[in-house]
One Martini backbone bead per residue (centre of mass of N, CA, C, O) as a GRO file, in nm:
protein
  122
    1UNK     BB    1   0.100   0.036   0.017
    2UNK     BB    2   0.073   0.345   0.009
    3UNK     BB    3   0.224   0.638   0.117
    4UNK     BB    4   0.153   0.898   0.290
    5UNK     BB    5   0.176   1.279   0.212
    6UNK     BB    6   0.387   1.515   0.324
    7UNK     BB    7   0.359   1.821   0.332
    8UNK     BB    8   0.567   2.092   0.217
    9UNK     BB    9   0.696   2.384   0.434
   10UNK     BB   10   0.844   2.701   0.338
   11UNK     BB   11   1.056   2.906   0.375
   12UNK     BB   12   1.117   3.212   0.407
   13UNK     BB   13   1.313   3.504   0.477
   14UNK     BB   14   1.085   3.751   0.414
   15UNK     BB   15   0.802   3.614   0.506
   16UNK     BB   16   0.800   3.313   0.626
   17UNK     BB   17   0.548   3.122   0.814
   18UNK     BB   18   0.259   2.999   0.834
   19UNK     BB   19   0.089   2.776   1.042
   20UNK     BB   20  -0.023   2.524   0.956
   21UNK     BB   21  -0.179   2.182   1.005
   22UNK     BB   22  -0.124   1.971   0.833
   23UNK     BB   23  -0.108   1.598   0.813
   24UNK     BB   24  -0.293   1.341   0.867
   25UNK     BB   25  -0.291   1.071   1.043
   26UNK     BB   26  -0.174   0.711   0.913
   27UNK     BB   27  -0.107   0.456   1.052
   28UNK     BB   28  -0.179   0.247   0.796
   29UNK     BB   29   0.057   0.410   0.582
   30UNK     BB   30   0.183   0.596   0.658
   31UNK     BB   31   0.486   0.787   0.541
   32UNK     BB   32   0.582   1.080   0.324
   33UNK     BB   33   0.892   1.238   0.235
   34UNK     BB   34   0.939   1.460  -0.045
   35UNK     BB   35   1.139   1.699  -0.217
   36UNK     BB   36   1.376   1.736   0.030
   37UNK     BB   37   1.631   1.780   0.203
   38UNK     BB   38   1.702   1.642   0.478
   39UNK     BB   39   1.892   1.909   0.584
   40UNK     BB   40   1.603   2.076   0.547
   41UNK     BB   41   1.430   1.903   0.788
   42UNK     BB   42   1.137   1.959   0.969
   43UNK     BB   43   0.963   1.792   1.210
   44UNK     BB   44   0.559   1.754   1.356
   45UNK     BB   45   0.418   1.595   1.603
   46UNK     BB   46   0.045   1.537   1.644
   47UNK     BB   47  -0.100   1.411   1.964
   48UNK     BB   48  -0.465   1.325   2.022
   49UNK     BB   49  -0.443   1.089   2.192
   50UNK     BB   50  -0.425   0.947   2.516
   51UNK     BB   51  -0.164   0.802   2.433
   52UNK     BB   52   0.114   0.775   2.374
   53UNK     BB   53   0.329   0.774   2.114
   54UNK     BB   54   0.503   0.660   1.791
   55UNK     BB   55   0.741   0.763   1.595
   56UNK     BB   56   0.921   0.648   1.285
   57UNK     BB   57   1.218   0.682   1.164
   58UNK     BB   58   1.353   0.559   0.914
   59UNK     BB   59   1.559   0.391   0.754
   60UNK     BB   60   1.754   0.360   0.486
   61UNK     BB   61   1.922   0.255   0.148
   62UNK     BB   62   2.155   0.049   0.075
   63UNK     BB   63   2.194   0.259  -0.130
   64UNK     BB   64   2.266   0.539   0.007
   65UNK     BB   65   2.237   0.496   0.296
   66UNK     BB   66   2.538   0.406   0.448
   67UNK     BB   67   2.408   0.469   0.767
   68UNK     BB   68   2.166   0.260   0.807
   69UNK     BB   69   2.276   0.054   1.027
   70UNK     BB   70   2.171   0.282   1.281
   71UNK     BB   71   1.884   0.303   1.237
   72UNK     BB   72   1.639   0.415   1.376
   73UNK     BB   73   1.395   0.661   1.486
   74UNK     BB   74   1.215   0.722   1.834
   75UNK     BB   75   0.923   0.934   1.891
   76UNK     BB   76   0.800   1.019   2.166
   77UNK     BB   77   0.450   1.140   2.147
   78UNK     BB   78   0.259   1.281   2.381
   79UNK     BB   79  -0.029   1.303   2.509
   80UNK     BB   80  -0.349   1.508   2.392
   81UNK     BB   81  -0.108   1.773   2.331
   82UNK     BB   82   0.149   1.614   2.201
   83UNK     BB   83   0.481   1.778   2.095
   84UNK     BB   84   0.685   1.712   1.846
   85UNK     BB   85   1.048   1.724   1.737
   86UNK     BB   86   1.235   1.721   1.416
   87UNK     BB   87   1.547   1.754   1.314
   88UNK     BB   88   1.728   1.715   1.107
   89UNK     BB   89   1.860   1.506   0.830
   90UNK     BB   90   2.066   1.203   0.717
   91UNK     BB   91   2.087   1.086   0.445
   92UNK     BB   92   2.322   0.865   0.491
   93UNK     BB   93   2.050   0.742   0.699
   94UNK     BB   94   1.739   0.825   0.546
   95UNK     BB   95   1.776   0.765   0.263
   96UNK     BB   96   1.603   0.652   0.010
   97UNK     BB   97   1.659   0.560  -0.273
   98UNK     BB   98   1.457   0.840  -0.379
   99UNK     BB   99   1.481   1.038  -0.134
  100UNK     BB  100   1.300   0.979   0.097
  101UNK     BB  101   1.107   0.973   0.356
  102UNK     BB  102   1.020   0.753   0.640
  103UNK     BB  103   0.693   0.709   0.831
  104UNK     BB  104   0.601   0.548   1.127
  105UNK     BB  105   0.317   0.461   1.307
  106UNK     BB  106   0.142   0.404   1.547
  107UNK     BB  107  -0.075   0.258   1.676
  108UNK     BB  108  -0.356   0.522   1.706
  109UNK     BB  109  -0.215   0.752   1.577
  110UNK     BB  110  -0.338   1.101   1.627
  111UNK     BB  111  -0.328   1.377   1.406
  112UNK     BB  112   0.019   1.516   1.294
  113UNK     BB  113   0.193   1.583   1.037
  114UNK     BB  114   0.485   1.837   0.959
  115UNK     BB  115   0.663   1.987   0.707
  116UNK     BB  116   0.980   2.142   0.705
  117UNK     BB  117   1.163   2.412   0.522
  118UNK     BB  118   1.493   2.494   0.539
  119UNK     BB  119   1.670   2.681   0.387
  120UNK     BB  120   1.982   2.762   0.250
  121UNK     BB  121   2.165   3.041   0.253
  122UNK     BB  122   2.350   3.234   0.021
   0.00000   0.00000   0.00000
């Protein structure tokens, strides 16, 4: 089952960016973020569940990602009102064959996956 798409929210140097609401949680097909530096990318999750919820980055595709054997990263974000960050990624370790980043969420995970791009300035 192909896995839900999670929107990139980008920054811009002289305007900022208006809070999105982000892309809501999907247990079952779990997440990707395409089209994006994994180093310059910032994940938002915001858990509306009664109890911890994890979401997980997963490792990358060996190759690209020479430093897949490193394993996953688990992200617990606490119950019903609770937002965890993450980021920025090295693509060394999560960037999947096609460049793209995968998020898998636990049952029952509830509420918003939300990523954002800070580009590096020239």
């Amino acid at each position: 089952m192909a896995r839900t798409a999670v929107t990139v929210n980008t920054f811009t140097p002289t305007a900022g960016l208006t809070d999105p609401a982000g892309t809501t949680a999907d247990a079952t097909n779990d997440h990707v973020v395409t089209g994006v530096p994994l180093e310059e990318l910032v994940l938002r999750f915001a858990n509306t569940n009664g109890s911890d919820r994890v979401a997980t980055i997963k490792a990358g595709d060996n190759p690209p990602a020479l430093r897949a054997g490193q394993g996953d990263i688990a992200i617990t974000v606490p119950a019903t009102t609770g937002v965890m960050w993450a980021g920025p990624f090295e693509s060394g370790r999560f960037a999947q064959a096609d460049g793209s980043l995968e998020i898998d969420l636990a049952t029952s995970f509830a509420g918003t996956v939300t990523a954002f791009r800070i580009p590096r300035t020239a």
